[in-house]
Tab-separated table of C-alpha atoms in Angstrom:
chain	number	residue	atom	x	y	z
N	1	MET	CA	11.093	-3.910	-4.210
N	2	PRO	CA	10.373	-1.585	-6.905
N	3	ILE	CA	9.097	1.663	-5.486
N	4	SER	CA	5.593	1.716	-7.224
N	5	ARG	CA	3.181	-0.742	-5.824
N	6	ARG	CA	4.113	-3.993	-6.705
N	7	ALA	CA	1.808	-6.417	-8.204
N	8	THR	CA	3.475	-9.838	-7.248
N	9	ALA	CA	0.970	-12.477	-5.880
N	10	ALA	CA	1.832	-14.375	-2.799
N	11	ALA	CA	0.322	-17.261	-3.746
N	12	ALA	CA	3.530	-19.044	-4.888
N	13	VAL	CA	4.971	-18.400	-1.428
N	14	ALA	CA	1.866	-19.730	0.206
N	15	ALA	CA	2.109	-22.919	-1.988
N	16	LEU	CA	5.517	-23.868	-0.977
N	17	VAL	CA	5.488	-22.230	2.816
N	18	LEU	CA	2.550	-23.273	4.556
N	19	PRO	CA	3.327	-27.067	4.606
N	20	LEU	CA	6.189	-25.916	6.644
N	21	GLY	CA	3.686	-24.899	9.511
N	22	ALA	CA	3.797	-28.303	10.564
N	23	CYS	CA	7.475	-28.188	11.447
N	24	GLY	CA	6.307	-26.654	14.728
N	25	SER	CA	7.197	-23.307	16.548
N	26	SER	CA	9.330	-20.831	14.966
N	27	ASP	CA	12.601	-21.784	16.921
N	28	ASP	CA	12.533	-25.671	15.832
N	29	GLY	CA	14.947	-24.850	13.226
N	30	GLY	CA	17.557	-23.580	15.527
N	31	GLY	CA	16.570	-19.844	15.866
N	32	SER	CA	15.729	-17.936	18.966
N	33	THR	CA	13.233	-15.156	19.640
N	34	ASP	CA	15.595	-13.698	22.157
N	35	ALA	CA	17.054	-10.717	20.687
N	36	SER	CA	18.669	-9.293	23.988
N	37	GLY	CA	21.984	-10.869	23.273
N	38	LYS	CA	25.175	-9.588	22.046
N	39	VAL	CA	24.719	-8.156	18.655
N	40	GLU	CA	27.559	-10.067	16.516
N	41	GLY	CA	28.132	-12.555	13.659
N	42	ASP	CA	27.342	-12.631	10.086
N	43	VAL	CA	23.700	-11.776	8.787
N	44	THR	CA	22.441	-11.955	5.057
N	45	PHE	CA	19.732	-9.011	4.214
N	46	GLN	CA	17.673	-9.433	0.976
N	47	THR	CA	15.971	-6.646	-0.937
N	48	TRP	CA	13.791	-6.402	-3.672
N	49	ASN	CA	15.014	-5.002	-6.962
N	50	LEU	CA	16.982	-1.940	-5.134
N	51	ARG	CA	20.417	-2.529	-5.979
N	52	ALA	CA	20.467	-0.965	-9.477
N	53	ASN	CA	19.180	2.657	-8.278
N	54	PHE	CA	20.323	2.705	-4.526
N	55	LYS	CA	23.585	0.554	-4.296
N	56	PRO	CA	25.742	3.275	-2.754
N	57	TYR	CA	22.912	4.058	-0.062
N	58	PHE	CA	22.687	0.550	1.024
N	59	GLU	CA	26.543	-0.119	1.087
N	60	GLY	CA	26.694	3.101	3.027
N	61	VAL	CA	23.952	1.852	5.837
N	62	ILE	CA	25.560	-1.444	6.136
N	63	ALA	CA	28.887	0.028	6.637
N	64	GLU	CA	27.786	2.371	9.171
N	65	PHE	CA	25.931	-0.729	10.933
N	66	GLU	CA	29.112	-2.720	10.818
N	67	LYS	CA	31.188	0.175	12.305
N	68	GLN	CA	28.661	0.713	15.228
N	69	TYR	CA	28.504	-3.003	16.009
N	70	PRO	CA	31.998	-4.341	15.857
N	71	GLY	CA	32.004	-8.219	15.064
N	72	THR	CA	29.009	-8.073	12.436
N	73	ARG	CA	29.243	-8.501	8.961
N	74	VAL	CA	26.271	-8.077	6.663
N	75	LYS	CA	25.912	-9.631	3.135
N	76	TRP	CA	23.579	-7.772	0.870
N	77	ILE	CA	21.503	-10.072	-1.619
N	78	ASP	CA	19.398	-8.195	-3.987
N	79	GLN	CA	16.720	-10.105	-6.219
N	80	PRO	CA	15.051	-8.996	-9.286
N	81	ALA	CA	11.489	-7.969	-9.301
N	82	GLU	CA	10.819	-10.646	-11.625
N	83	GLY	CA	9.753	-13.800	-9.809
N	84	TYR	CA	10.527	-12.584	-6.289
N	85	ALA	CA	7.558	-14.246	-4.701
N	86	ASP	CA	9.028	-17.629	-6.088
N	87	LYS	CA	12.274	-16.996	-4.934
N	88	ILE	CA	11.414	-16.252	-1.289
N	89	SER	CA	9.022	-19.354	-1.389
N	90	ALA	CA	12.015	-21.801	-2.653
N	91	ASP	CA	14.150	-20.175	-0.072
N	92	ALA	CA	11.779	-20.923	2.577
N	93	ALA	CA	11.143	-24.561	1.540
N	94	GLY	CA	14.741	-25.183	1.194
N	95	GLY	CA	15.815	-23.682	4.767
N	96	THR	CA	18.060	-20.862	2.854
N	97	LEU	CA	15.765	-17.734	3.600
N	98	PRO	CA	18.049	-14.999	4.335
N	99	ASP	CA	18.247	-13.483	7.901
N	100	VAL	CA	16.546	-10.203	7.174
N	101	VAL	CA	13.985	-9.969	4.340
N	102	ASN	CA	12.455	-7.104	2.265
N	103	VAL	CA	8.639	-8.410	2.211
N	104	SER	CA	5.327	-6.769	1.487
N	105	PRO	CA	2.487	-7.635	3.726
N	106	ASP	CA	0.966	-10.288	1.727
N	107	LEU	CA	4.211	-12.139	1.231
N	108	VAL	CA	4.932	-12.023	5.034
N	109	ALA	CA	1.733	-13.741	5.675
N	110	PRO	CA	2.415	-17.096	4.711
N	111	LEU	CA	5.810	-16.961	6.078
N	112	ALA	CA	4.387	-15.976	9.451
N	113	GLN	CA	1.638	-18.779	9.285
N	114	ALA	CA	4.550	-21.167	8.612
N	115	GLY	CA	6.712	-19.963	11.700
N	116	LEU	CA	9.217	-18.327	9.627
N	117	ALA	CA	8.727	-14.719	10.517
N	118	LEU	CA	9.713	-13.396	14.014
N	119	ASP	CA	7.176	-11.978	16.192
N	120	LEU	CA	8.322	-8.816	16.811
N	121	ASP	CA	5.803	-8.053	19.390
N	122	LYS	CA	7.683	-10.372	21.646
N	123	ALA	CA	11.367	-9.886	20.010
N	124	ALA	CA	11.392	-6.155	19.455
N	125	VAL	CA	8.491	-4.485	21.038
N	126	LYS	CA	10.724	-1.848	22.660
N	127	TYR	CA	10.910	-0.587	19.312
N	128	ARG	CA	7.138	-0.387	18.565
N	129	LYS	CA	6.448	3.295	19.591
N	130	GLU	CA	9.301	4.474	17.181
N	131	TYR	CA	6.832	3.760	14.314
N	132	LEU	CA	3.405	5.013	13.111
N	133	GLU	CA	0.629	3.041	14.654
N	134	GLY	CA	-0.806	2.317	11.309
N	135	ALA	CA	2.314	1.273	9.672
N	136	TRP	CA	3.394	-1.129	12.451
N	137	ALA	CA	-0.094	-2.814	12.379
N	138	GLY	CA	0.451	-3.388	8.547
N	139	HIS	CA	2.114	-6.632	9.192
N	140	ARG	CA	-0.295	-8.392	11.343
N	141	ILE	CA	-2.018	-11.469	10.269
N	142	PRO	CA	-5.569	-11.978	10.817
N	143	GLY	CA	-6.296	-14.986	13.086
N	144	MET	CA	-2.743	-14.493	14.597
N	145	THR	CA	-1.416	-12.423	17.395
N	146	GLY	CA	1.833	-10.596	16.876
N	147	THR	CA	3.628	-8.268	14.301
N	148	TYR	CA	5.810	-10.123	11.600
N	149	ALA	CA	8.177	-7.175	10.156
N	150	PHE	CA	9.383	-3.862	10.716
N	151	PRO	CA	7.298	-0.982	8.881
N	152	TRP	CA	9.729	0.582	6.337
N	153	TYR	CA	8.828	2.868	3.879
N	154	LEU	CA	5.122	3.868	2.998
N	155	ASN	CA	3.434	5.452	0.094
N	156	THR	CA	-0.094	7.013	-0.853
N	157	GLY	CA	-1.356	9.158	-3.319
N	158	PRO	CA	-3.420	12.327	-3.258
N	159	LEU	CA	-6.466	12.940	-5.556
N	160	PHE	CA	-6.167	15.619	-8.223
N	161	TYR	CA	-9.327	17.294	-9.366
N	162	ASN	CA	-10.402	19.732	-11.973
N	163	LYS	CA	-11.176	23.101	-10.446
N	164	SER	CA	-12.560	24.494	-13.590
N	165	LEU	CA	-14.815	21.337	-14.247
N	166	PHE	CA	-16.016	21.792	-10.749
N	167	GLU	CA	-16.856	25.485	-10.964
N	168	GLU	CA	-18.951	24.751	-14.313
N	169	ALA	CA	-21.079	22.263	-12.266
N	170	GLY	CA	-21.611	24.795	-9.670
N	171	LEU	CA	-19.564	23.330	-7.084
N	172	ASP	CA	-17.177	24.822	-4.796
N	173	PRO	CA	-13.786	24.452	-6.378
N	174	ASP	CA	-12.104	25.147	-3.293
N	175	GLN	CA	-14.108	22.452	-1.314
N	176	PRO	CA	-13.655	19.119	-3.123
N	177	PRO	CA	-15.478	16.180	-1.803
N	178	ARG	CA	-13.916	14.321	1.196
N	179	THR	CA	-16.127	11.589	2.151
N	180	TYR	CA	-18.028	9.328	-0.127
N	181	ASP	CA	-21.314	10.911	0.526
N	182	GLU	CA	-19.918	14.102	-0.776
N	183	LEU	CA	-18.396	12.312	-3.474
N	184	PHE	CA	-21.423	10.710	-4.987
N	185	ALA	CA	-23.469	13.959	-4.392
N	186	ASP	CA	-21.029	16.105	-6.531
N	187	ALA	CA	-20.724	13.418	-8.993
N	188	LEU	CA	-24.374	13.292	-9.710
N	189	ARG	CA	-24.659	16.799	-10.068
N	190	MET	CA	-21.615	17.272	-12.348
N	191	ALA	CA	-23.042	14.607	-14.505
N	192	LYS	CA	-26.442	16.293	-14.603
N	193	GLU	CA	-24.811	19.781	-15.289
N	194	SER	CA	-22.568	18.461	-18.084
N	195	ASP	CA	-25.383	16.276	-19.663
N	196	GLY	CA	-23.198	13.344	-19.064
N	197	GLU	CA	-20.085	14.472	-20.991
N	198	VAL	CA	-17.994	14.560	-17.700
N	199	ALA	CA	-17.679	11.841	-15.319
N	200	THR	CA	-16.268	12.494	-11.901
N	201	LEU	CA	-14.325	9.009	-11.620
N	202	ALA	CA	-12.732	6.750	-14.107
N	203	ASN	CA	-12.213	3.883	-11.929
N	204	VAL	CA	-14.615	0.846	-10.251
N	205	PRO	CA	-14.432	0.451	-6.462
N	206	THR	CA	-11.597	-1.650	-5.511
N	207	ILE	CA	-11.080	-3.479	-2.020
N	208	GLU	CA	-9.104	-0.433	-0.492
N	209	ASP	CA	-12.553	1.669	-1.413
N	210	PHE	CA	-14.578	-0.702	0.619
N	211	GLY	CA	-12.218	-0.472	3.350
N	212	ARG	CA	-12.170	3.460	3.063
N	213	TYR	CA	-16.082	3.341	3.149
N	214	GLY	CA	-15.824	1.630	6.427
N	215	VAL	CA	-17.048	-1.746	5.173
N	216	PRO	CA	-15.438	-4.656	7.148
N	217	LEU	CA	-13.464	-6.665	4.910
N	218	MET	CA	-12.606	-9.839	6.677
N	219	ASN	CA	-13.308	-11.629	10.053
N	220	LYS	CA	-10.882	-11.471	13.208
N	221	GLU	CA	-10.065	-14.934	12.624
N	222	GLY	CA	-8.756	-14.588	9.128
N	223	THR	CA	-10.954	-17.420	7.812
N	224	ALA	CA	-13.486	-15.623	5.753
N	225	PHE	CA	-14.162	-12.527	3.849
N	226	THR	CA	-17.031	-10.174	4.821
N	227	PHE	CA	-17.319	-7.248	2.269
N	228	ASN	CA	-20.761	-8.392	1.177
N	229	ASP	CA	-22.337	-6.800	4.390
N	230	PRO	CA	-24.969	-4.292	4.018
N	231	LYS	CA	-22.676	-1.373	3.870
N	232	GLY	CA	-20.546	-3.196	1.216
N	233	VAL	CA	-23.761	-3.414	-1.029
N	234	GLU	CA	-24.677	-0.058	-0.137
N	235	LEU	CA	-21.273	1.365	-1.620
N	236	LEU	CA	-21.739	-0.997	-4.567
N	237	THR	CA	-25.299	0.257	-5.124
N	238	LYS	CA	-24.219	3.907	-5.078
N	239	TYR	CA	-21.442	3.113	-7.913
N	240	LYS	CA	-24.222	1.435	-10.039
N	241	GLU	CA	-26.111	4.820	-9.544
N	242	LEU	CA	-23.052	6.762	-10.746
N	243	TYR	CA	-22.408	4.319	-13.334
N	244	ASP	CA	-26.042	4.598	-14.855
N	245	ALA	CA	-25.794	8.558	-14.662
N	246	LYS	CA	-22.422	8.391	-16.141
N	247	ALA	CA	-20.973	10.088	-13.264
N	248	LEU	CA	-18.745	7.197	-13.505
N	249	ASP	CA	-16.752	6.725	-16.847
N	250	PRO	CA	-18.544	4.399	-19.095
N	251	GLN	CA	-15.124	2.929	-19.661
N	252	ALA	CA	-14.191	2.114	-16.021
N	253	LEU	CA	-14.900	-1.426	-16.372
N	254	THR	CA	-11.948	-1.856	-18.395
N	255	ALA	CA	-9.871	1.349	-17.296
N	256	THR	CA	-6.164	0.998	-16.320
N	257	PRO	CA	-4.157	3.742	-14.607
N	258	GLU	CA	-2.976	4.878	-17.845
N	259	SER	CA	-6.318	5.406	-19.580
N	260	SER	CA	-7.828	7.007	-16.443
N	261	GLY	CA	-4.832	9.368	-16.374
N	262	LYS	CA	-5.610	10.170	-20.065
N	263	LYS	CA	-9.255	10.869	-19.296
N	264	PHE	CA	-8.430	13.363	-16.569
N	265	LEU	CA	-5.545	14.937	-19.042
N	266	THR	CA	-8.168	15.442	-21.770
N	267	GLU	CA	-10.814	16.900	-19.060
N	268	ALA	CA	-13.397	14.318	-19.701
N	269	VAL	CA	-12.860	13.102	-15.751
N	270	ALA	CA	-13.000	15.489	-12.906
N	271	MET	CA	-10.878	13.693	-10.258
N	272	ASN	CA	-8.009	11.358	-10.601
N	273	PRO	CA	-5.161	9.760	-8.201
N	274	GLY	CA	-1.808	10.720	-9.141
N	275	SER	CA	1.724	11.908	-8.452
N	276	ALA	CA	4.343	14.698	-8.739
N	277	LEU	CA	5.245	13.017	-12.284
N	278	ASP	CA	1.919	13.594	-13.304
N	279	LEU	CA	2.000	17.218	-12.570
N	280	GLY	CA	4.930	17.600	-14.642
N	281	ASN	CA	3.059	16.152	-17.403
N	282	PHE	CA	0.176	18.126	-17.159
N	283	LYS	CA	2.248	21.127	-17.164
N	284	LYS	CA	3.662	20.261	-20.579
N	285	GLN	CA	0.779	18.600	-22.155
N	286	ALA	CA	-2.323	20.632	-20.746
N	287	PRO	CA	-1.487	23.807	-19.476
N	288	ASN	CA	-4.919	25.014	-19.018
N	289	LEU	CA	-5.715	21.713	-16.606
N	290	TYR	CA	-2.298	22.439	-15.082
N	291	ARG	CA	-3.497	25.777	-13.889
N	292	ASP	CA	-6.638	24.553	-12.547
N	293	ILE	CA	-5.520	21.544	-10.760
N	294	GLY	CA	-6.464	21.090	-7.289
N	295	ILE	CA	-4.905	18.738	-4.731
N	296	THR	CA	-7.008	16.809	-1.853
N	297	ASP	CA	-6.861	13.702	0.359
N	298	GLN	CA	-8.236	10.337	-0.839
N	299	ILE	CA	-11.801	10.100	-0.424
N	300	THR	CA	-12.654	8.461	2.769
N	301	SER	CA	-15.410	7.999	5.106
N	302	THR	CA	-13.306	6.618	7.960
N	303	GLY	CA	-11.227	9.487	8.286
N	304	HIS	CA	-8.332	7.477	7.335
N	305	VAL	CA	-6.667	7.309	4.093
N	306	ASN	CA	-5.132	4.196	2.267
N	307	MET	CA	-1.430	3.493	2.645
N	308	TYR	CA	0.756	1.132	1.007
N	309	VAL	CA	3.537	-0.248	3.034
N	310	MET	CA	6.824	-2.236	2.664
N	311	GLY	CA	8.670	-4.098	5.591
N	312	VAL	CA	11.692	-5.593	6.820
N	313	MET	CA	11.278	-9.298	8.264
N	314	VAL	CA	13.553	-11.075	10.664
N	315	ASN	CA	13.925	-14.725	9.510
N	316	ALA	CA	12.412	-16.717	12.988
N	317	ARG	CA	15.175	-19.329	12.453
N	318	THR	CA	17.975	-17.331	12.011
N	319	LYS	CA	21.079	-18.296	14.228
N	320	ARG	CA	21.844	-14.510	14.865
N	321	THR	CA	18.673	-13.220	16.239
N	322	PRO	CA	20.120	-10.311	18.335
N	323	ALA	CA	22.309	-9.033	15.135
N	324	ALA	CA	19.193	-9.597	12.524
N	325	VAL	CA	16.819	-7.895	14.892
N	326	ALA	CA	19.320	-5.054	15.314
N	327	PHE	CA	20.027	-4.578	11.539
N	328	ALA	CA	16.345	-4.639	10.803
N	329	HIS	CA	15.585	-2.058	12.939
N	330	TYR	CA	18.752	-0.078	11.943
N	331	VAL	CA	17.628	-0.083	8.263
N	332	THR	CA	14.211	1.170	9.092
N	333	ASP	CA	14.962	3.683	11.967
N	334	ALA	CA	14.163	7.270	11.676
N	335	GLU	CA	17.798	8.701	10.486
N	336	ARG	CA	17.713	5.757	7.730
N	337	GLN	CA	14.184	6.617	6.686
N	338	MET	CA	14.679	10.014	6.230
N	339	SER	CA	17.790	9.650	4.404
N	340	PHE	CA	16.058	7.172	1.828
N	341	ALA	CA	13.065	9.326	1.501
N	342	LYS	CA	14.977	12.071	0.170
N	343	GLN	CA	16.432	9.945	-2.429
N	344	VAL	CA	13.211	8.748	-3.914
N	345	ALA	CA	9.471	9.443	-3.568
N	346	ILE	CA	8.619	7.516	-0.543
N	347	PHE	CA	7.565	8.195	2.975
N	348	PRO	CA	9.028	7.108	6.284
N	349	SER	CA	7.090	4.816	8.511
N	350	THR	CA	8.601	6.361	11.766
N	351	ALA	CA	6.600	8.565	14.231
N	352	GLY	CA	7.444	12.225	13.922
N	353	SER	CA	9.190	12.041	10.749
N	354	LEU	CA	6.384	13.392	8.527
N	355	ASP	CA	6.554	16.450	10.641
N	356	ASP	CA	10.184	17.287	9.359
N	357	PRO	CA	10.006	20.286	7.108
N	358	TYR	CA	10.987	18.329	4.082
N	359	PHE	CA	7.613	16.929	4.402
N	360	THR	CA	5.599	20.025	5.681
N	361	GLU	CA	7.015	23.251	4.123
N	362	GLN	CA	6.239	24.197	0.392
N	363	ASP	CA	8.999	25.508	-1.846
N	364	GLY	CA	6.929	26.250	-4.885
N	365	THR	CA	7.827	22.791	-6.923
N	366	ASP	CA	5.195	20.511	-8.203
N	367	GLU	CA	7.131	17.360	-6.412
N	368	THR	CA	6.843	19.284	-3.020
N	369	ARG	CA	3.127	20.130	-3.522
N	370	VAL	CA	2.359	16.577	-3.612
N	371	ARG	CA	4.724	15.188	-1.336
N	372	VAL	CA	3.680	17.662	1.390
N	373	ALA	CA	-0.070	16.836	0.656
N	374	ALA	CA	0.494	12.776	0.694
N	375	ALA	CA	2.540	13.305	3.807
N	376	LYS	CA	-0.176	15.190	5.718
N	377	SER	CA	-2.611	12.313	5.091
N	378	LEU	CA	0.075	9.494	5.757
N	379	LYS	CA	0.204	10.089	9.910
N	380	ASN	CA	-3.101	8.186	10.521
N	381	ALA	CA	-3.448	6.422	7.473
N	382	VAL	CA	-4.233	2.488	7.368
N	383	ASN	CA	-3.316	-0.337	5.138
N	384	TYR	CA	-6.738	-1.470	3.875
N	385	THR	CA	-5.778	-4.176	1.603
N	386	PRO	CA	-6.214	-7.520	3.621
N	387	VAL	CA	-2.900	-9.091	3.876
N	388	LEU	CA	-4.557	-12.236	2.699
N	389	PHE	CA	-5.969	-10.763	-0.314
N	390	SER	CA	-4.269	-12.197	-3.251
N	391	GLU	CA	-4.226	-10.905	-6.940
N	392	GLN	CA	-6.662	-13.780	-7.760
N	393	MET	CA	-9.109	-12.497	-5.450
N	394	LYS	CA	-8.840	-8.830	-6.765
N	395	THR	CA	-9.680	-10.098	-10.226
N	396	GLU	CA	-12.627	-11.799	-8.937
N	397	LEU	CA	-13.898	-8.771	-7.046
N	398	ARG	CA	-13.590	-6.781	-10.117
N	399	ASN	CA	-15.227	-9.045	-12.376
N	400	GLU	CA	-18.293	-9.365	-10.103
N	401	VAL	CA	-18.327	-5.616	-9.437
N	402	ALA	CA	-18.275	-5.069	-13.400
N	403	LYS	CA	-21.380	-7.536	-13.526
N	404	ALA	CA	-23.100	-5.478	-10.829
N	405	LEU	CA	-22.639	-2.167	-12.793
N	406	GLN	CA	-24.014	-3.550	-15.981
N	407	GLY	CA	-26.925	-4.724	-14.412
N	408	LYS	CA	-26.074	-8.621	-14.913
N	409	GLU	CA	-26.428	-9.191	-11.095
N	410	SER	CA	-27.498	-7.085	-8.085
N	411	PRO	CA	-24.899	-5.673	-5.895
N	412	GLN	CA	-25.773	-8.344	-3.050
N	413	GLU	CA	-25.659	-11.068	-5.731
N	414	ALA	CA	-22.171	-9.927	-7.028
N	415	LEU	CA	-20.660	-9.465	-3.659
N	416	ASP	CA	-21.936	-12.554	-2.325
N	417	ASN	CA	-20.320	-14.159	-5.426
N	418	ALA	CA	-17.022	-12.367	-5.047
N	419	VAL	CA	-17.148	-13.421	-1.320
N	420	ARG	CA	-17.589	-17.068	-2.086
N	421	ALA	CA	-14.902	-17.014	-4.761
N	422	CYS	CA	-12.265	-15.245	-2.378
N	423	ASP	CA	-13.300	-17.596	0.444
N	424	ARG	CA	-12.462	-20.607	-1.703
N	425	LEU	CA	-9.206	-18.976	-2.940
N	426	LEU	CA	-8.446	-18.427	0.917
N	427	ALA	CA	-9.094	-21.848	1.620
N	428	GLN	CA	-6.559	-22.966	-0.999
N	429	GLN	CA	-3.955	-20.948	0.413
N	430	GLY	CA	-4.252	-22.684	3.810
């Protein structure tokens, strides 16, 4: 997939795949959950828009695997980002799903529900301890037991903050907020001290924010959303206070990552998520900001930041289960993940890898400053976005949040409406 966070909805997959659930258990199509046999035969491996930039890397991985396991042959297929969900759904419906597939959690969910994703807690549990706990849990599906993809690469982003703006507001520039309570207090003070000229945030709360605040997002059965509980209402009420005080930028209701970044660049906003690329941009376009830049973890009241996780799924109906599981594990093992992470700005999901000097030692470059900060936070990070939370649901939540901030609905009414809309969309998926 693209290295940046994909925006493809999984609705297309669900629409065609879920009816296949009536086909029965995962081995009805001739596959087997037994991965203990001899690793041999031909397997197909599908990635998501990676060939253009990483062809030599993947060809090398495949050649090494085939050398380690004589008698195997891996056919690599790379699909473009555009229409990837549609391609998976068509292959699933037509019985042509590759043996090993690059997926995100929301794409694997309907495949698992239809019995097309191999349960690795049964077929590959011996590998579980090789991965970070939060990463392994990233491909579990509410209402189901099991794990349905090997965790592959991770991503997250630290927060940048403007030390000068913190100091001008009488706040300690070396002690940025780490919890939501600290954030709200600092933001209100900054708005007051600047007479509403400087907002601390430029974005409305997303589902990840509710998760980081400690709001239960969904019931255990995976049948209903729950972010309209008292804690969820509390968070949105706090954001309403920020909005009214201009501690949340007035344009946050329509903000994009680009517009939020511009606000931070012009020092109209004190905090913003970002990457090493942003640091380079600050250095060129806003040298004063660059000199005052601080880097801190994402705001969280749970002690766990948010991670984005990509996975590698094994087709439950593959005729080559031992080879498919072995290859999926091979692609995602510590050695291969470290090698990949040194080619592109992602992070390995394997236990212990984030302790490598590459992720812990500074060398004075902007890229390393951000990499070290992000890697430190990932060790116990969580993928807060529910795997069943679609792009349509994100839109419903955003629209209702906007109504609450504008005073058109109470926070409780807004979240009740959002939950109803999301539950309706959830029922349509099933």
